[in-house]
């Protein structure tokens, strides 16, 4: 089974989540500006929430997705409180005719690593890595 992980991250939180998922899946996490090179059975795709929406770079990637290149999507997001990015990923997958795995991860991090407060992102807490692990394993088993 071919698995890929793509992410959009400004402050490092979503990158850290993507890297943990990739470690579990035995692949490399790559930013969304690196297109898929071959058919992928499961694409883990995620991003953060910025100004109440998904980042434009992630939206651009989602708009270019092709049904014949992706078997299914596993959506994840880091956020303060909103699940907007998960909704956008699902919306674009539906538009492209790509199934979305029932397992989704919306990791609410509040101000953890928020650059507006001068905090550095990418430092996951043990309970967060456990939640990420449960998500990745559930997707891989389904």
PDB file of C-alpha atoms in Angstrom:
ATOM      1  CA  UNK A   1       0.000   0.000   0.000  1.00  0.00           C
ATOM      2  CA  UNK A   2       1.330   3.431  -0.992  1.00  0.00           C
ATOM      3  CA  UNK A   3       0.992   6.122   1.685  1.00  0.00           C
ATOM      4  CA  UNK A   4       1.884   9.801   1.533  1.00  0.00           C
ATOM      5  CA  UNK A   5       1.788  12.644   4.056  1.00  0.00           C
ATOM      6  CA  UNK A   6       1.424  16.275   3.003  1.00  0.00           C
ATOM      7  CA  UNK A   7       1.040  19.269   5.292  1.00  0.00           C
ATOM      8  CA  UNK A   8       0.869  23.038   5.381  1.00  0.00           C
ATOM      9  CA  UNK A   9       2.363  24.662   8.474  1.00  0.00           C
ATOM     10  CA  UNK A  10       3.331  28.215   9.369  1.00  0.00           C
ATOM     11  CA  UNK A  11       4.607  27.804  12.917  1.00  0.00           C
ATOM     12  CA  UNK A  12       5.621  24.141  13.077  1.00  0.00           C
ATOM     13  CA  UNK A  13       2.669  22.570  14.884  1.00  0.00           C
ATOM     14  CA  UNK A  14       1.107  20.905  11.845  1.00  0.00           C
ATOM     15  CA  UNK A  15       4.556  19.911  10.565  1.00  0.00           C
ATOM     16  CA  UNK A  16       5.221  18.145  13.890  1.00  0.00           C
ATOM     17  CA  UNK A  17       1.896  16.285  13.630  1.00  0.00           C
ATOM     18  CA  UNK A  18       2.616  15.312  10.013  1.00  0.00           C
ATOM     19  CA  UNK A  19       6.097  14.081  10.904  1.00  0.00           C
ATOM     20  CA  UNK A  20       4.693  11.918  13.700  1.00  0.00           C
ATOM     21  CA  UNK A  21       2.081  10.428  11.348  1.00  0.00           C
ATOM     22  CA  UNK A  22       4.789   9.817   8.734  1.00  0.00           C
ATOM     23  CA  UNK A  23       7.007   8.073  11.277  1.00  0.00           C
ATOM     24  CA  UNK A  24       4.170   5.697  12.163  1.00  0.00           C
ATOM     25  CA  UNK A  25       3.402   5.093   8.473  1.00  0.00           C
ATOM     26  CA  UNK A  26       7.063   4.613   7.549  1.00  0.00           C
ATOM     27  CA  UNK A  27       7.159   7.466   5.033  1.00  0.00           C
ATOM     28  CA  UNK A  28       8.448  11.027   4.845  1.00  0.00           C
ATOM     29  CA  UNK A  29       6.175  13.997   5.552  1.00  0.00           C
ATOM     30  CA  UNK A  30       6.407  16.656   2.871  1.00  0.00           C
ATOM     31  CA  UNK A  31       4.945  20.154   2.550  1.00  0.00           C
ATOM     32  CA  UNK A  32       1.995  20.688   0.214  1.00  0.00           C
ATOM     33  CA  UNK A  33       4.212  22.497  -2.287  1.00  0.00           C
ATOM     34  CA  UNK A  34       5.666  19.064  -3.166  1.00  0.00           C
ATOM     35  CA  UNK A  35       3.151  17.358  -5.467  1.00  0.00           C
ATOM     36  CA  UNK A  36       2.398  13.652  -5.366  1.00  0.00           C
ATOM     37  CA  UNK A  37       4.580  11.809  -7.859  1.00  0.00           C
ATOM     38  CA  UNK A  38       2.560   8.594  -8.122  1.00  0.00           C
ATOM     39  CA  UNK A  39      -0.752   7.025  -7.199  1.00  0.00           C
ATOM     40  CA  UNK A  40      -1.280   7.083  -3.436  1.00  0.00           C
ATOM     41  CA  UNK A  41      -3.680   4.734  -1.657  1.00  0.00           C
ATOM     42  CA  UNK A  42      -3.904   6.886   1.473  1.00  0.00           C
ATOM     43  CA  UNK A  43      -3.005  10.560   1.568  1.00  0.00           C
ATOM     44  CA  UNK A  44      -2.742  12.054   5.044  1.00  0.00           C
ATOM     45  CA  UNK A  45      -3.286  15.771   4.438  1.00  0.00           C
ATOM     46  CA  UNK A  46      -3.399  18.552   6.997  1.00  0.00           C
ATOM     47  CA  UNK A  47      -2.978  22.196   7.816  1.00  0.00           C
ATOM     48  CA  UNK A  48      -3.687  24.810  10.403  1.00  0.00           C
ATOM     49  CA  UNK A  49      -6.481  27.341  10.754  1.00  0.00           C
ATOM     50  CA  UNK A  50      -5.536  30.934   9.951  1.00  0.00           C
ATOM     51  CA  UNK A  51      -7.984  33.834  10.075  1.00  0.00           C
ATOM     52  CA  UNK A  52     -10.871  31.349  10.432  1.00  0.00           C
ATOM     53  CA  UNK A  53      -9.971  29.340   7.313  1.00  0.00           C
ATOM     54  CA  UNK A  54      -7.414  27.012   5.779  1.00  0.00           C
ATOM     55  CA  UNK A  55      -4.211  28.550   4.416  1.00  0.00           C
ATOM     56  CA  UNK A  56      -4.182  29.477   0.703  1.00  0.00           C
ATOM     57  CA  UNK A  57      -1.221  27.162   0.071  1.00  0.00           C
ATOM     58  CA  UNK A  58      -3.252  24.190   1.339  1.00  0.00           C
ATOM     59  CA  UNK A  59      -6.313  25.287  -0.660  1.00  0.00           C
ATOM     60  CA  UNK A  60      -4.156  25.433  -3.813  1.00  0.00           C
ATOM     61  CA  UNK A  61      -2.989  21.846  -3.189  1.00  0.00           C
ATOM     62  CA  UNK A  62      -6.566  20.688  -2.560  1.00  0.00           C
ATOM     63  CA  UNK A  63      -7.773  22.311  -5.780  1.00  0.00           C
ATOM     64  CA  UNK A  64      -5.186  20.333  -7.790  1.00  0.00           C
ATOM     65  CA  UNK A  65      -6.053  16.904  -6.346  1.00  0.00           C
ATOM     66  CA  UNK A  66      -7.081  14.294  -8.893  1.00  0.00           C
ATOM     67  CA  UNK A  67      -9.360  11.324  -8.216  1.00  0.00           C
ATOM     68  CA  UNK A  68      -7.217   8.916 -10.244  1.00  0.00           C
ATOM     69  CA  UNK A  69      -4.136   9.755  -8.151  1.00  0.00           C
ATOM     70  CA  UNK A  70      -5.534   9.350  -4.606  1.00  0.00           C
ATOM     71  CA  UNK A  71      -7.398   6.347  -3.192  1.00  0.00           C
ATOM     72  CA  UNK A  72      -8.579   8.107  -0.054  1.00  0.00           C
ATOM     73  CA  UNK A  73      -7.784  11.064   2.147  1.00  0.00           C
ATOM     74  CA  UNK A  74      -7.134  11.104   5.886  1.00  0.00           C
ATOM     75  CA  UNK A  75      -7.677  14.678   7.084  1.00  0.00           C
ATOM     76  CA  UNK A  76      -5.918  16.286  10.045  1.00  0.00           C
ATOM     77  CA  UNK A  77      -5.550  19.794  11.398  1.00  0.00           C
ATOM     78  CA  UNK A  78      -4.045  21.791  14.216  1.00  0.00           C
ATOM     79  CA  UNK A  79      -6.174  24.601  15.540  1.00  0.00           C
ATOM     80  CA  UNK A  80      -6.931  26.876  18.429  1.00  0.00           C
ATOM     81  CA  UNK A  81     -10.594  25.928  18.569  1.00  0.00           C
ATOM     82  CA  UNK A  82     -12.044  25.660  15.039  1.00  0.00           C
ATOM     83  CA  UNK A  83     -12.382  22.624  12.745  1.00  0.00           C
ATOM     84  CA  UNK A  84     -12.476  24.775   9.593  1.00  0.00           C
ATOM     85  CA  UNK A  85      -9.489  23.154   7.863  1.00  0.00           C
ATOM     86  CA  UNK A  86     -10.899  19.633   8.297  1.00  0.00           C
ATOM     87  CA  UNK A  87     -14.149  20.861   6.720  1.00  0.00           C
ATOM     88  CA  UNK A  88     -12.265  22.432   3.800  1.00  0.00           C
ATOM     89  CA  UNK A  89     -10.223  19.274   3.155  1.00  0.00           C
ATOM     90  CA  UNK A  90     -13.419  17.197   3.120  1.00  0.00           C
ATOM     91  CA  UNK A  91     -15.163  19.748   0.889  1.00  0.00           C
ATOM     92  CA  UNK A  92     -12.397  19.673  -1.742  1.00  0.00           C
ATOM     93  CA  UNK A  93     -12.082  15.884  -1.568  1.00  0.00           C
ATOM     94  CA  UNK A  94     -15.823  15.575  -2.168  1.00  0.00           C
ATOM     95  CA  UNK A  95     -15.585  17.996  -5.096  1.00  0.00           C
ATOM     96  CA  UNK A  96     -12.794  15.850  -6.603  1.00  0.00           C
ATOM     97  CA  UNK A  97     -14.674  12.597  -5.922  1.00  0.00           C
ATOM     98  CA  UNK A  98     -12.020  11.322  -3.482  1.00  0.00           C
ATOM     99  CA  UNK A  99     -13.278   9.377  -0.450  1.00  0.00           C
ATOM    100  CA  UNK A 100     -12.367  10.707   2.992  1.00  0.00           C
ATOM    101  CA  UNK A 101     -11.503   8.250   5.750  1.00  0.00           C
ATOM    102  CA  UNK A 102     -13.998   8.346   8.617  1.00  0.00           C
ATOM    103  CA  UNK A 103     -11.097   8.899  11.041  1.00  0.00           C
ATOM    104  CA  UNK A 104     -10.131  12.563  11.262  1.00  0.00           C
ATOM    105  CA  UNK A 105      -7.816  14.403  13.630  1.00  0.00           C
ATOM    106  CA  UNK A 106      -8.532  17.941  14.769  1.00  0.00           C
ATOM    107  CA  UNK A 107      -5.811  18.592  17.331  1.00  0.00           C
ATOM    108  CA  UNK A 108      -6.862  21.596  19.400  1.00  0.00           C
ATOM    109  CA  UNK A 109      -3.680  23.293  20.561  1.00  0.00           C
ATOM    110  CA  UNK A 110      -5.139  26.654  21.684  1.00  0.00           C
ATOM    111  CA  UNK A 111      -2.171  29.082  21.858  1.00  0.00           C
ATOM    112  CA  UNK A 112       0.487  26.341  21.932  1.00  0.00           C
ATOM    113  CA  UNK A 113       3.249  27.535  19.610  1.00  0.00           C
ATOM    114  CA  UNK A 114       1.278  30.581  18.455  1.00  0.00           C
ATOM    115  CA  UNK A 115       3.693  33.020  16.827  1.00  0.00           C
ATOM    116  CA  UNK A 116       1.598  36.072  17.802  1.00  0.00           C
ATOM    117  CA  UNK A 117       2.588  35.320  21.390  1.00  0.00           C
ATOM    118  CA  UNK A 118       6.235  34.749  20.509  1.00  0.00           C
ATOM    119  CA  UNK A 119       5.921  31.007  21.021  1.00  0.00           C
ATOM    120  CA  UNK A 120       7.731  28.412  18.942  1.00  0.00           C
ATOM    121  CA  UNK A 121       5.570  25.668  17.442  1.00  0.00           C
ATOM    122  CA  UNK A 122       6.355  22.031  16.834  1.00  0.00           C
ATOM    123  CA  UNK A 123       6.618  20.838  20.413  1.00  0.00           C
ATOM    124  CA  UNK A 124       4.000  18.175  20.982  1.00  0.00           C
ATOM    125  CA  UNK A 125       2.881  17.047  24.411  1.00  0.00           C
ATOM    126  CA  UNK A 126       2.797  13.325  25.271  1.00  0.00           C
ATOM    127  CA  UNK A 127      -1.016  13.174  25.240  1.00  0.00           C
ATOM    128  CA  UNK A 128      -0.991  14.823  21.790  1.00  0.00           C
ATOM    129  CA  UNK A 129       1.453  12.287  20.353  1.00  0.00           C
ATOM    130  CA  UNK A 130      -0.742   9.513  21.759  1.00  0.00           C
ATOM    131  CA  UNK A 131      -3.814  11.003  20.070  1.00  0.00           C
ATOM    132  CA  UNK A 132      -1.923  11.373  16.780  1.00  0.00           C
ATOM    133  CA  UNK A 133      -0.756   7.763  17.045  1.00  0.00           C
ATOM    134  CA  UNK A 134      -4.291   6.471  17.619  1.00  0.00           C
ATOM    135  CA  UNK A 135      -5.500   8.455  14.593  1.00  0.00           C
ATOM    136  CA  UNK A 136      -2.720   7.241  12.264  1.00  0.00           C
ATOM    137  CA  UNK A 137      -3.099   3.622  13.312  1.00  0.00           C
ATOM    138  CA  UNK A 138      -6.898   3.719  12.935  1.00  0.00           C
ATOM    139  CA  UNK A 139      -6.537   5.074   9.386  1.00  0.00           C
ATOM    140  CA  UNK A 140      -3.884   2.513   8.464  1.00  0.00           C
ATOM    141  CA  UNK A 141      -6.035  -0.360   9.768  1.00  0.00           C
ATOM    142  CA  UNK A 142      -9.188   0.755   7.943  1.00  0.00           C
TER     143      UNK A 142
END
